[in-house]
PDB file of N, CA, C and O in Angstrom:
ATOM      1  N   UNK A1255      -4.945 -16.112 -19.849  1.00 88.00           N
ATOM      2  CA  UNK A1255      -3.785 -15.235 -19.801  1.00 88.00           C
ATOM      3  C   UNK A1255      -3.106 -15.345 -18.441  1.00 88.00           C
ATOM      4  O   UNK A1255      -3.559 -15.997 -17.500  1.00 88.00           O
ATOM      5  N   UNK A1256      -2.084 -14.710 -18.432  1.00 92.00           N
ATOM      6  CA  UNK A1256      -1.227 -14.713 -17.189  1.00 92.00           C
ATOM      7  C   UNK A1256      -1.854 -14.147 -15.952  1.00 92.00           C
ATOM      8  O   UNK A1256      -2.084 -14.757 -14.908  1.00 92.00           O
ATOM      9  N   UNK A1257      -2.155 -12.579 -16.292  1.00 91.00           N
ATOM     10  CA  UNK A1257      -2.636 -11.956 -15.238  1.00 91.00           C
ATOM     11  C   UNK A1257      -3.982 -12.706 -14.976  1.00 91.00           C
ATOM     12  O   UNK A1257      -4.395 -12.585 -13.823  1.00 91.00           O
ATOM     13  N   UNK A1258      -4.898 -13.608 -15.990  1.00 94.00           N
ATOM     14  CA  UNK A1258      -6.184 -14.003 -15.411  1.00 94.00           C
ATOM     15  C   UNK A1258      -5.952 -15.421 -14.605  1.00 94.00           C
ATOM     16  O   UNK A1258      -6.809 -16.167 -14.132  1.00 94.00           O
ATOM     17  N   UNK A1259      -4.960 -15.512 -14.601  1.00 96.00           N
ATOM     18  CA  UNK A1259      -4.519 -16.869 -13.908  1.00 96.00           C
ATOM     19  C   UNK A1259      -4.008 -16.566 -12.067  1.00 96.00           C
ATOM     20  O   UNK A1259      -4.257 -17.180 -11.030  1.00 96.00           O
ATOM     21  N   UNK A1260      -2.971 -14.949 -12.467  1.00 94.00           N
ATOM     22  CA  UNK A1260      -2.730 -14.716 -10.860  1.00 94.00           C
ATOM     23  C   UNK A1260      -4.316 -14.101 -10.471  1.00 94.00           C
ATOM     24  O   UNK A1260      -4.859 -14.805  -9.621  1.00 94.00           O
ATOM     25  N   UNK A1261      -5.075 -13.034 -10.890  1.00 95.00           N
ATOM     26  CA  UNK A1261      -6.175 -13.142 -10.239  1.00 95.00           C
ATOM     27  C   UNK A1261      -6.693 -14.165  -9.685  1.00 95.00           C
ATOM     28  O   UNK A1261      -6.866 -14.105  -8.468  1.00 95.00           O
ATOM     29  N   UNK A1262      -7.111 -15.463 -10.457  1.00 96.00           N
ATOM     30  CA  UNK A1262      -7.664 -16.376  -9.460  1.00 96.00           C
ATOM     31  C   UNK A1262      -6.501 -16.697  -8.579  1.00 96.00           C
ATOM     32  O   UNK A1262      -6.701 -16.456  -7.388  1.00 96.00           O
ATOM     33  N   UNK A1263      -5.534 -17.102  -8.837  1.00 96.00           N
ATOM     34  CA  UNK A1263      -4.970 -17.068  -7.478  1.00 96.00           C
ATOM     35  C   UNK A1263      -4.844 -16.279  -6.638  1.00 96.00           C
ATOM     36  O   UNK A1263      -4.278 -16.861  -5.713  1.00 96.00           O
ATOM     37  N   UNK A1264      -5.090 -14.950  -6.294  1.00 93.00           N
ATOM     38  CA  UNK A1264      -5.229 -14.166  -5.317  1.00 93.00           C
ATOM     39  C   UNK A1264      -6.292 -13.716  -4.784  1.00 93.00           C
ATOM     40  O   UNK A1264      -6.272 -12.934  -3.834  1.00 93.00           O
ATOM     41  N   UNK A1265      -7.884 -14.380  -5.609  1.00 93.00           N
ATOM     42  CA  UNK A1265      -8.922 -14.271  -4.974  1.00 93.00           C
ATOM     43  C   UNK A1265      -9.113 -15.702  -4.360  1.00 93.00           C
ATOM     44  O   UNK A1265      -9.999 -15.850  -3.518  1.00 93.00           O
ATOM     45  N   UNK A1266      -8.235 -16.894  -4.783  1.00 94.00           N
ATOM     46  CA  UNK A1266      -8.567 -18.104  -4.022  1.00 94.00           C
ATOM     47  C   UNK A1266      -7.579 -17.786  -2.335  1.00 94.00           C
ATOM     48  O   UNK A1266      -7.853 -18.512  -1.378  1.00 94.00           O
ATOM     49  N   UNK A1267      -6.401 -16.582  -2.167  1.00 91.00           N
ATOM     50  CA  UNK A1267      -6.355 -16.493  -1.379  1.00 91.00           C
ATOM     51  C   UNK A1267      -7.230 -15.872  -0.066  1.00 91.00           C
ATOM     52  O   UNK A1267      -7.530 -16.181   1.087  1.00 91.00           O
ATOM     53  N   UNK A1268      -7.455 -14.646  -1.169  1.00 88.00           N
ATOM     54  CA  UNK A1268      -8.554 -14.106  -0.286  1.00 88.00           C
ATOM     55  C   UNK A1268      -9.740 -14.345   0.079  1.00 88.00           C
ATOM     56  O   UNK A1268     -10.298 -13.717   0.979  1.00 88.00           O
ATOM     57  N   UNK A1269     -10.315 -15.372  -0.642  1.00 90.00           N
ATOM     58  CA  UNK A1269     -11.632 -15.758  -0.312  1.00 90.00           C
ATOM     59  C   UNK A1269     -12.181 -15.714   0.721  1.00 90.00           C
ATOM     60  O   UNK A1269     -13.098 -14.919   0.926  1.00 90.00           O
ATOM     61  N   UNK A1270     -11.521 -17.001   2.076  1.00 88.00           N
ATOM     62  CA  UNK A1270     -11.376 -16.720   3.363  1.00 88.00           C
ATOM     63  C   UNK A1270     -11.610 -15.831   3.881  1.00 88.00           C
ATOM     64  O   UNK A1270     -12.724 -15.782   4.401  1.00 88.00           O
ATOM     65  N   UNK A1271     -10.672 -14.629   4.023  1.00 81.00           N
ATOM     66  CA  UNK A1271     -11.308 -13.660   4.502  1.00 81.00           C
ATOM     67  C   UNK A1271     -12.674 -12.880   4.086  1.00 81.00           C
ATOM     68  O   UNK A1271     -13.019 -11.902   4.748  1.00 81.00           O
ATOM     69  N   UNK A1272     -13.207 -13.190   3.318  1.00 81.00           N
ATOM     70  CA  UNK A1272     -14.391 -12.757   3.109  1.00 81.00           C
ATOM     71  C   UNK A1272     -15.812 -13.217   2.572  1.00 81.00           C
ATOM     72  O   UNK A1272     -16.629 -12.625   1.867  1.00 81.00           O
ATOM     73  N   UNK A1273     -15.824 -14.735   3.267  1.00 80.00           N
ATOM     74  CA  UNK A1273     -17.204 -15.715   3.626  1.00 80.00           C
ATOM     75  C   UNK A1273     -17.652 -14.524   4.403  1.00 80.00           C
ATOM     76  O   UNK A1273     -17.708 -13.539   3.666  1.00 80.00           O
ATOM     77  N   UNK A1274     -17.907 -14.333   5.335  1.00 80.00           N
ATOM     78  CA  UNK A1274     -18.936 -13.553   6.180  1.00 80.00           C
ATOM     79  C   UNK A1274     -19.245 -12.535   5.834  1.00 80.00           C
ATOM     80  O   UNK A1274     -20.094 -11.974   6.526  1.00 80.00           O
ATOM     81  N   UNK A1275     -18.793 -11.914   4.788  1.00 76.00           N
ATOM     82  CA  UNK A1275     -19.418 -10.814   4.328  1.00 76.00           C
ATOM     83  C   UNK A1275     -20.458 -10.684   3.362  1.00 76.00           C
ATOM     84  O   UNK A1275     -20.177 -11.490   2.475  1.00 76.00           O
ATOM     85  N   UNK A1276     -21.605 -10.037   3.048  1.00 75.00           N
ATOM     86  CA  UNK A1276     -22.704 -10.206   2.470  1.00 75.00           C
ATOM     87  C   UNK A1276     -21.917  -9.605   1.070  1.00 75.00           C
ATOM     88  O   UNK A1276     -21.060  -8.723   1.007  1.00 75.00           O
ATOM     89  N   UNK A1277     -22.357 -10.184   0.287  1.00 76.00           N
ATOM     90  CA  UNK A1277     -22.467 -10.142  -1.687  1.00 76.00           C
ATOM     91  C   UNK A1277     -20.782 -10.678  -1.453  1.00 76.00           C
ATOM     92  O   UNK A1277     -20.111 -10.097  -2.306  1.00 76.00           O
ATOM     93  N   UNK A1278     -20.206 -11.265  -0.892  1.00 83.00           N
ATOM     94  CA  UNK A1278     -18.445 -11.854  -0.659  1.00 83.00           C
ATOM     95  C   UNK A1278     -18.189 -11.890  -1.733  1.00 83.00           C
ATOM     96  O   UNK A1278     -17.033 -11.482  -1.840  1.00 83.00           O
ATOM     97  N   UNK A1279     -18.743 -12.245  -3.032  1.00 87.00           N
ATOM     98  CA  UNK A1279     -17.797 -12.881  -4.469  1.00 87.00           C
ATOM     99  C   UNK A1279     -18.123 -11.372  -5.220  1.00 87.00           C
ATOM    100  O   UNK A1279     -17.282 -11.116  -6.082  1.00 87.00           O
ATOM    101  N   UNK A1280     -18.923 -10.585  -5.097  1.00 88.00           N
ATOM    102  CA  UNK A1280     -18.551  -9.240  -5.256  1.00 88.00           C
ATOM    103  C   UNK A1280     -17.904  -8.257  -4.784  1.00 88.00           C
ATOM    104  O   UNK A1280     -17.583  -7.159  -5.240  1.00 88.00           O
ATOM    105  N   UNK A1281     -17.660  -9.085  -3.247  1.00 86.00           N
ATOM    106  CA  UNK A1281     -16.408  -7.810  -2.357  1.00 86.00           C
ATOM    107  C   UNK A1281     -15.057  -8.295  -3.136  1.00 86.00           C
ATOM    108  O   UNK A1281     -14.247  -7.455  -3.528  1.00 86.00           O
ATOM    109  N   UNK A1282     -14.825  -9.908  -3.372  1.00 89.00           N
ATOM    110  CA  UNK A1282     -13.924 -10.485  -3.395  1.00 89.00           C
ATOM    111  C   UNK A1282     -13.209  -9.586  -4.989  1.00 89.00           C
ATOM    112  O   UNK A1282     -12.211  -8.869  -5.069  1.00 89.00           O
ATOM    113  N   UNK A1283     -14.214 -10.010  -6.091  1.00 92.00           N
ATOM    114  CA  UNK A1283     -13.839  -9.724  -7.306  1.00 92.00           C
ATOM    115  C   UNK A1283     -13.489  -8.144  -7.463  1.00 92.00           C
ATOM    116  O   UNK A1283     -13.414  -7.851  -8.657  1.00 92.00           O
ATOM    117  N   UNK A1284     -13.250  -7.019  -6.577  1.00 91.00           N
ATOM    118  CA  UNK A1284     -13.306  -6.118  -6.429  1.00 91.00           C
ATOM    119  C   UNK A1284     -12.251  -5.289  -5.823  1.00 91.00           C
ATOM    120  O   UNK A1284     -11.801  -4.152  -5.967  1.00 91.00           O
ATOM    121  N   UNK A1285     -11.978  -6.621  -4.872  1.00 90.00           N
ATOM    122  CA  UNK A1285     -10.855  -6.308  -3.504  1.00 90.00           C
ATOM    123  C   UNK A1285      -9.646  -6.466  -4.344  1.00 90.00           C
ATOM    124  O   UNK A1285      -8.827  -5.599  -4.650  1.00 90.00           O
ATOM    125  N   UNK A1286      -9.681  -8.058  -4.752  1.00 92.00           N
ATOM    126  CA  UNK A1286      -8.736  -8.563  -5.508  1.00 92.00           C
ATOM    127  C   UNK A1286      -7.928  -7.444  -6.645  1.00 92.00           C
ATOM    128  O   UNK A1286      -6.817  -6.922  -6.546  1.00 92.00           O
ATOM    129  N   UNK A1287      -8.952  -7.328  -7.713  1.00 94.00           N
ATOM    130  CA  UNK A1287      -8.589  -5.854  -8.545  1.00 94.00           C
ATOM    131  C   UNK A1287      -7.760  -5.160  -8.234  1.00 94.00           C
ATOM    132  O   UNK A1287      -6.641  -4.988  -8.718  1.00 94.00           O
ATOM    133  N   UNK A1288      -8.602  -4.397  -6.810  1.00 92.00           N
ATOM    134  CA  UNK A1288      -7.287  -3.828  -6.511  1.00 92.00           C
ATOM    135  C   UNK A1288      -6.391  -3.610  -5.760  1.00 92.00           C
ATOM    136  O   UNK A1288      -5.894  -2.565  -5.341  1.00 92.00           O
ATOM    137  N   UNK A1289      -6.103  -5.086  -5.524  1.00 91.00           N
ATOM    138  CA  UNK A1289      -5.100  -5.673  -4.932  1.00 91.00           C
ATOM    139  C   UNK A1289      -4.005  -5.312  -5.530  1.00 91.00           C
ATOM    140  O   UNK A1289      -2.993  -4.705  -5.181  1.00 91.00           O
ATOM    141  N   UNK A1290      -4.609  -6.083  -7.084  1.00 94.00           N
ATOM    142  CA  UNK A1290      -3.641  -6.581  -8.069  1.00 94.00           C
ATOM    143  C   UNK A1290      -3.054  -4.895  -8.748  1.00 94.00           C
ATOM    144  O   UNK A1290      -1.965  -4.732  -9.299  1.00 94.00           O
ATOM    145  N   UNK A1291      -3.813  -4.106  -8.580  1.00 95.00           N
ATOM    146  CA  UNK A1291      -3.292  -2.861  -9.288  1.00 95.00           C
ATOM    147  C   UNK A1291      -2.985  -2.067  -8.513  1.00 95.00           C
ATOM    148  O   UNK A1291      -2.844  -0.900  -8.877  1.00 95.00           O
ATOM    149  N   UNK A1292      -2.735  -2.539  -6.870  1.00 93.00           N
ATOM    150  CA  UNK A1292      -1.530  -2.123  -6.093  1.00 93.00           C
ATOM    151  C   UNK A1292      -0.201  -2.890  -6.497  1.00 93.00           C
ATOM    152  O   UNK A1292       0.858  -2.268  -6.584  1.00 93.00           O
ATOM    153  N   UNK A1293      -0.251  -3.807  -6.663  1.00 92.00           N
ATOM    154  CA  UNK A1293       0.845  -4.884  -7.139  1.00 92.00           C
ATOM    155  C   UNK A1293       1.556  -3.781  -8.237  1.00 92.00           C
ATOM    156  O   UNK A1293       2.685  -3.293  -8.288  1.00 92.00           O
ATOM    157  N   UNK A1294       0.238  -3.619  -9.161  1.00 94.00           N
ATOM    158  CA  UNK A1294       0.901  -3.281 -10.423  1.00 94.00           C
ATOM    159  C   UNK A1294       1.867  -1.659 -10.674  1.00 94.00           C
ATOM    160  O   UNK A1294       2.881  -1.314 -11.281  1.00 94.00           O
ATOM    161  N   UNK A1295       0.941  -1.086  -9.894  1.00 94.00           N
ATOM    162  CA  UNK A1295       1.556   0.380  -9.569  1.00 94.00           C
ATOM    163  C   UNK A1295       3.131   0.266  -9.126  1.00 94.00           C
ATOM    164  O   UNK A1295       4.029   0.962  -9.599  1.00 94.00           O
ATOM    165  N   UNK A1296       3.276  -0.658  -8.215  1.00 94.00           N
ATOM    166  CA  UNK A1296       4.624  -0.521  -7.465  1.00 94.00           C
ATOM    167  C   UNK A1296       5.603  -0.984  -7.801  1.00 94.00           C
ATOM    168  O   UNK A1296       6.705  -0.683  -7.341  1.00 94.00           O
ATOM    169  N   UNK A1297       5.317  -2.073  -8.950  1.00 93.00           N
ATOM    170  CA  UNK A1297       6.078  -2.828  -9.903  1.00 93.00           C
ATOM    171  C   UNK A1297       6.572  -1.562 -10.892  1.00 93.00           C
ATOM    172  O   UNK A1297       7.731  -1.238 -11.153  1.00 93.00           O
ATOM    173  N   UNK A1298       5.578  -1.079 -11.261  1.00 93.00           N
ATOM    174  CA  UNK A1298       5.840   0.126 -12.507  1.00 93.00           C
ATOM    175  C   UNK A1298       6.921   1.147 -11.639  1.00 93.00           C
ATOM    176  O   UNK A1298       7.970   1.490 -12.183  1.00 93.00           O
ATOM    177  N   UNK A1299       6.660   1.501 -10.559  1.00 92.00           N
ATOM    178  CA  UNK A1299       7.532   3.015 -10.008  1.00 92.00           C
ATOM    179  C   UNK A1299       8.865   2.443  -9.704  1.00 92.00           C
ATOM    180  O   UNK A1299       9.916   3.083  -9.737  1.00 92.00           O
ATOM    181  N   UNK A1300       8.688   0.654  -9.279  1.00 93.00           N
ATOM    182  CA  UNK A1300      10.636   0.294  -9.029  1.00 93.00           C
ATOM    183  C   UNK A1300      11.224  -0.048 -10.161  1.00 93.00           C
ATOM    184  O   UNK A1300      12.446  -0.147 -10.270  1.00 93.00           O
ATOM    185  N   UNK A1301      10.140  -0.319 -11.385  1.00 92.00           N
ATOM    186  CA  UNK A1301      10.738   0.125 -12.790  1.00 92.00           C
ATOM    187  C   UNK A1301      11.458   1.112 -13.843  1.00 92.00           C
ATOM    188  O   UNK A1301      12.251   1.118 -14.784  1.00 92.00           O
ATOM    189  N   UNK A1302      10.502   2.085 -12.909  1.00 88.00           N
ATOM    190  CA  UNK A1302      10.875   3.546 -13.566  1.00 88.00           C
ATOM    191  C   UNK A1302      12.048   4.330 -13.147  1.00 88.00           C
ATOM    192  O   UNK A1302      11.854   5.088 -12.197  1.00 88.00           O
ATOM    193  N   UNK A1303      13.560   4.292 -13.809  1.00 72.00           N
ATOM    194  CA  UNK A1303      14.344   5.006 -12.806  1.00 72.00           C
ATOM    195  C   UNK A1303      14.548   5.869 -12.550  1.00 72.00           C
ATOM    196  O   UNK A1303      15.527   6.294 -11.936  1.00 72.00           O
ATOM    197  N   UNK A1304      13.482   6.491 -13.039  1.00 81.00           N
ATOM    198  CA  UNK A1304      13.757   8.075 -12.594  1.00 81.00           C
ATOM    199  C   UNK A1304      13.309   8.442 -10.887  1.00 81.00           C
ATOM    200  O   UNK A1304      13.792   9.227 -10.070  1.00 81.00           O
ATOM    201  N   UNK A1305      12.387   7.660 -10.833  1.00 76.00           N
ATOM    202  CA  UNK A1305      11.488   7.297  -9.150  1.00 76.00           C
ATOM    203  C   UNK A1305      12.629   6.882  -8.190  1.00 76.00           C
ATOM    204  O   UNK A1305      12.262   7.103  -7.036  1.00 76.00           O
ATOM    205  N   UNK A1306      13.530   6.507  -8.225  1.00 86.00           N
ATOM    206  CA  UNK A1306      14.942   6.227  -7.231  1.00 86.00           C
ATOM    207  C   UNK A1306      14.112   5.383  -5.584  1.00 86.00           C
ATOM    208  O   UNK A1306      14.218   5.512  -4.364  1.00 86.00           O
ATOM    209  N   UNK A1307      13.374   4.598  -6.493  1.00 91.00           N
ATOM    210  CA  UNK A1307      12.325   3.571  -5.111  1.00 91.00           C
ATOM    211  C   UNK A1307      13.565   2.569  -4.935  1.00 91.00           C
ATOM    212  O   UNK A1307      14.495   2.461  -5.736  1.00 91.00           O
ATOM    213  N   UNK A1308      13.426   1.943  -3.885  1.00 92.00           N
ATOM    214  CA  UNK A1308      14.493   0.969  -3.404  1.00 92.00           C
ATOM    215  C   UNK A1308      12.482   0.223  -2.493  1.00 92.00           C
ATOM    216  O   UNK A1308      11.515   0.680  -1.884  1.00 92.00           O
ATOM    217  N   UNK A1309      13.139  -1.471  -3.197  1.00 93.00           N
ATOM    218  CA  UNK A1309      11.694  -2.281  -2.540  1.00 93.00           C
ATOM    219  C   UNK A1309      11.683  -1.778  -1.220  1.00 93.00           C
ATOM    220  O   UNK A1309      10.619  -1.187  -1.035  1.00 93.00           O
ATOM    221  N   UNK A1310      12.452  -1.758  -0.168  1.00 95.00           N
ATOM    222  CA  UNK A1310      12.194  -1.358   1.445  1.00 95.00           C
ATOM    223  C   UNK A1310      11.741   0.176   1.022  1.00 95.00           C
ATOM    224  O   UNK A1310      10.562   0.293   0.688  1.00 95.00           O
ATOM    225  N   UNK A1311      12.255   0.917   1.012  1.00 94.00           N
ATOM    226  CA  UNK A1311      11.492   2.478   0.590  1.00 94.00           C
ATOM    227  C   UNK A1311       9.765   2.462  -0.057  1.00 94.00           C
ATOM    228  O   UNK A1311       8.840   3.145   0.383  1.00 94.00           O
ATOM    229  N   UNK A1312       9.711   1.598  -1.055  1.00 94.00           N
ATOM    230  CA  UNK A1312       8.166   1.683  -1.425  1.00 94.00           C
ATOM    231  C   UNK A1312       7.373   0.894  -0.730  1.00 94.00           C
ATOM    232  O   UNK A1312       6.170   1.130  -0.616  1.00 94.00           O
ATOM    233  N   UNK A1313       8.062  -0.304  -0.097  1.00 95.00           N
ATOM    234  CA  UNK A1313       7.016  -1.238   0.433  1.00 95.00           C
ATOM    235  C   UNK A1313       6.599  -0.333   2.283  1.00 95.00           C
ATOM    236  O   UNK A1313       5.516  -0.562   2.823  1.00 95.00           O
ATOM    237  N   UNK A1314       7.622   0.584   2.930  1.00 96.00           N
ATOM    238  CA  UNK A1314       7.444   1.435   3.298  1.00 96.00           C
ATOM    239  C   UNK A1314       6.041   2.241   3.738  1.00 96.00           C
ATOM    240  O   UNK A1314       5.480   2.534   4.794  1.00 96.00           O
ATOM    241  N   UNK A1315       5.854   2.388   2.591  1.00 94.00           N
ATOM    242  CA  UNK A1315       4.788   3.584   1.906  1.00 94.00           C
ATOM    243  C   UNK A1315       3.440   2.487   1.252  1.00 94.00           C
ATOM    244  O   UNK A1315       2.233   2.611   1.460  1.00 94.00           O
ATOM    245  N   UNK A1316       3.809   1.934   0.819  1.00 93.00           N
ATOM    246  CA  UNK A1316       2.815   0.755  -0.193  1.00 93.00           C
ATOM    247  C   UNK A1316       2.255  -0.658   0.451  1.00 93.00           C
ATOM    248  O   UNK A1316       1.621  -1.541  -0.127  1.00 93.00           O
ATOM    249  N   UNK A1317       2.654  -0.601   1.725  1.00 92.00           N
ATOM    250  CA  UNK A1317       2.268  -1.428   2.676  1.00 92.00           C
ATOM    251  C   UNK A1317       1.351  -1.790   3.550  1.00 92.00           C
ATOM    252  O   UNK A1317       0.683  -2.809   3.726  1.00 92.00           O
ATOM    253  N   UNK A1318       1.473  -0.467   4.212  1.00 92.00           N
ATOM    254  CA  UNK A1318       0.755   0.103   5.608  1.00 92.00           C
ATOM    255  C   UNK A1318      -0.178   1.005   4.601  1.00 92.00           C
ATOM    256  O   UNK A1318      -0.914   1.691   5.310  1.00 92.00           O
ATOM    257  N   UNK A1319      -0.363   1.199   3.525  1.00 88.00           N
ATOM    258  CA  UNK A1319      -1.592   1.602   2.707  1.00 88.00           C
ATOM    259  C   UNK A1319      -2.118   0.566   2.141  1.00 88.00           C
ATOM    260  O   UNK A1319      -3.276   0.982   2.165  1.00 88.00           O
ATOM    261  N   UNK A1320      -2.191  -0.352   1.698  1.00 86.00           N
ATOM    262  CA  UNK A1320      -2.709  -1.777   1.341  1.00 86.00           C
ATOM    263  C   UNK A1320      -3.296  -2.259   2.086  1.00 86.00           C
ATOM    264  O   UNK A1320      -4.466  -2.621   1.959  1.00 86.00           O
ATOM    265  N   UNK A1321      -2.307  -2.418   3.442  1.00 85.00           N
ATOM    266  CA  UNK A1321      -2.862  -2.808   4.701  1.00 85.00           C
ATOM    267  C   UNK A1321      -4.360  -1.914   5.356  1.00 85.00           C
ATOM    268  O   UNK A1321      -5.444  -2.266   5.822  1.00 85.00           O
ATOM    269  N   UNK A1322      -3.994  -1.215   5.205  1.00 83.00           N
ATOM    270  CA  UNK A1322      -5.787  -0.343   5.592  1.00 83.00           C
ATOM    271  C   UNK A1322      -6.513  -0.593   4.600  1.00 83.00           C
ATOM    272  O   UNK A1322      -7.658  -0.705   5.037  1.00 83.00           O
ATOM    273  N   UNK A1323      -6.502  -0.756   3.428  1.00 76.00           N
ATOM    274  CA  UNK A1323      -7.248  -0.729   2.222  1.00 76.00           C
ATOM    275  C   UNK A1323      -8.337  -2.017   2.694  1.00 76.00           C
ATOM    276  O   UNK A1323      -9.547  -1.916   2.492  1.00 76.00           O
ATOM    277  N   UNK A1324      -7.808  -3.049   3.252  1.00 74.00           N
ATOM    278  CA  UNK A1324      -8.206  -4.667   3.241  1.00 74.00           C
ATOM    279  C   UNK A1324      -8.498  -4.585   4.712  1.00 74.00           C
ATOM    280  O   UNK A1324      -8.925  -5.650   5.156  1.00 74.00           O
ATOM    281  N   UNK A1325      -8.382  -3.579   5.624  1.00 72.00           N
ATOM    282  CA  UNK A1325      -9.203  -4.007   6.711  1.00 72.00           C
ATOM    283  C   UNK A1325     -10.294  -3.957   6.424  1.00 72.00           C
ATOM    284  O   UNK A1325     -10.632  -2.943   5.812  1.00 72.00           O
ATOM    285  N   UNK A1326     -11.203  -4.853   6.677  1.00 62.00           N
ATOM    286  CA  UNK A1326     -12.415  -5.350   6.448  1.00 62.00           C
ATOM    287  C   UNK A1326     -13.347  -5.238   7.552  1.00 62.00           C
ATOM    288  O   UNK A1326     -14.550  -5.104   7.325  1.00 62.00           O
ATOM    289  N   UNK A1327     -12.820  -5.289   8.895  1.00 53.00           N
ATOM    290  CA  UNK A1327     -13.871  -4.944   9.909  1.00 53.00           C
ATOM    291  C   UNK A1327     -15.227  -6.026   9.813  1.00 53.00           C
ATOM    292  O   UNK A1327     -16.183  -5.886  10.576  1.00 53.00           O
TER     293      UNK A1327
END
């Protein structure tokens, strides 16, 4: 399927970042997820017009929360 096709592509991105971490292809398969269902959320709310999101307005907000999500430390 489609979406099982961008998953692997977005865990072959992320991979990298997460060799050094212990059980990695279980952080990975996990991270990725919900990566992808940040993707998906934000797709749905600049869909919905009742939400009056403009991409700079959600990415805003949906960014710098993603971004902490994936610090990995």
């Amino acid at each position: 399927s489609g979406r099982a096709r961008l998953t692997d592509r977005v865990a072959a991105v992320m991979r990298p970042l997460l060799e050094h971490r212990t059980h990695s292809e279980q952080t990975l398969a996990a991270l990725t997820e919900v990566f992808l269902a940040i993707c998906e959320a934000a797709a749905r709310m600049l869909l919905e017009g009742d939400q009056q999101w403009t991409p700079e307005s959600l990415a805003a907000i949906v960014g710098p929360a993603a971004y902490r999500t994936f610090e990995l430390g």
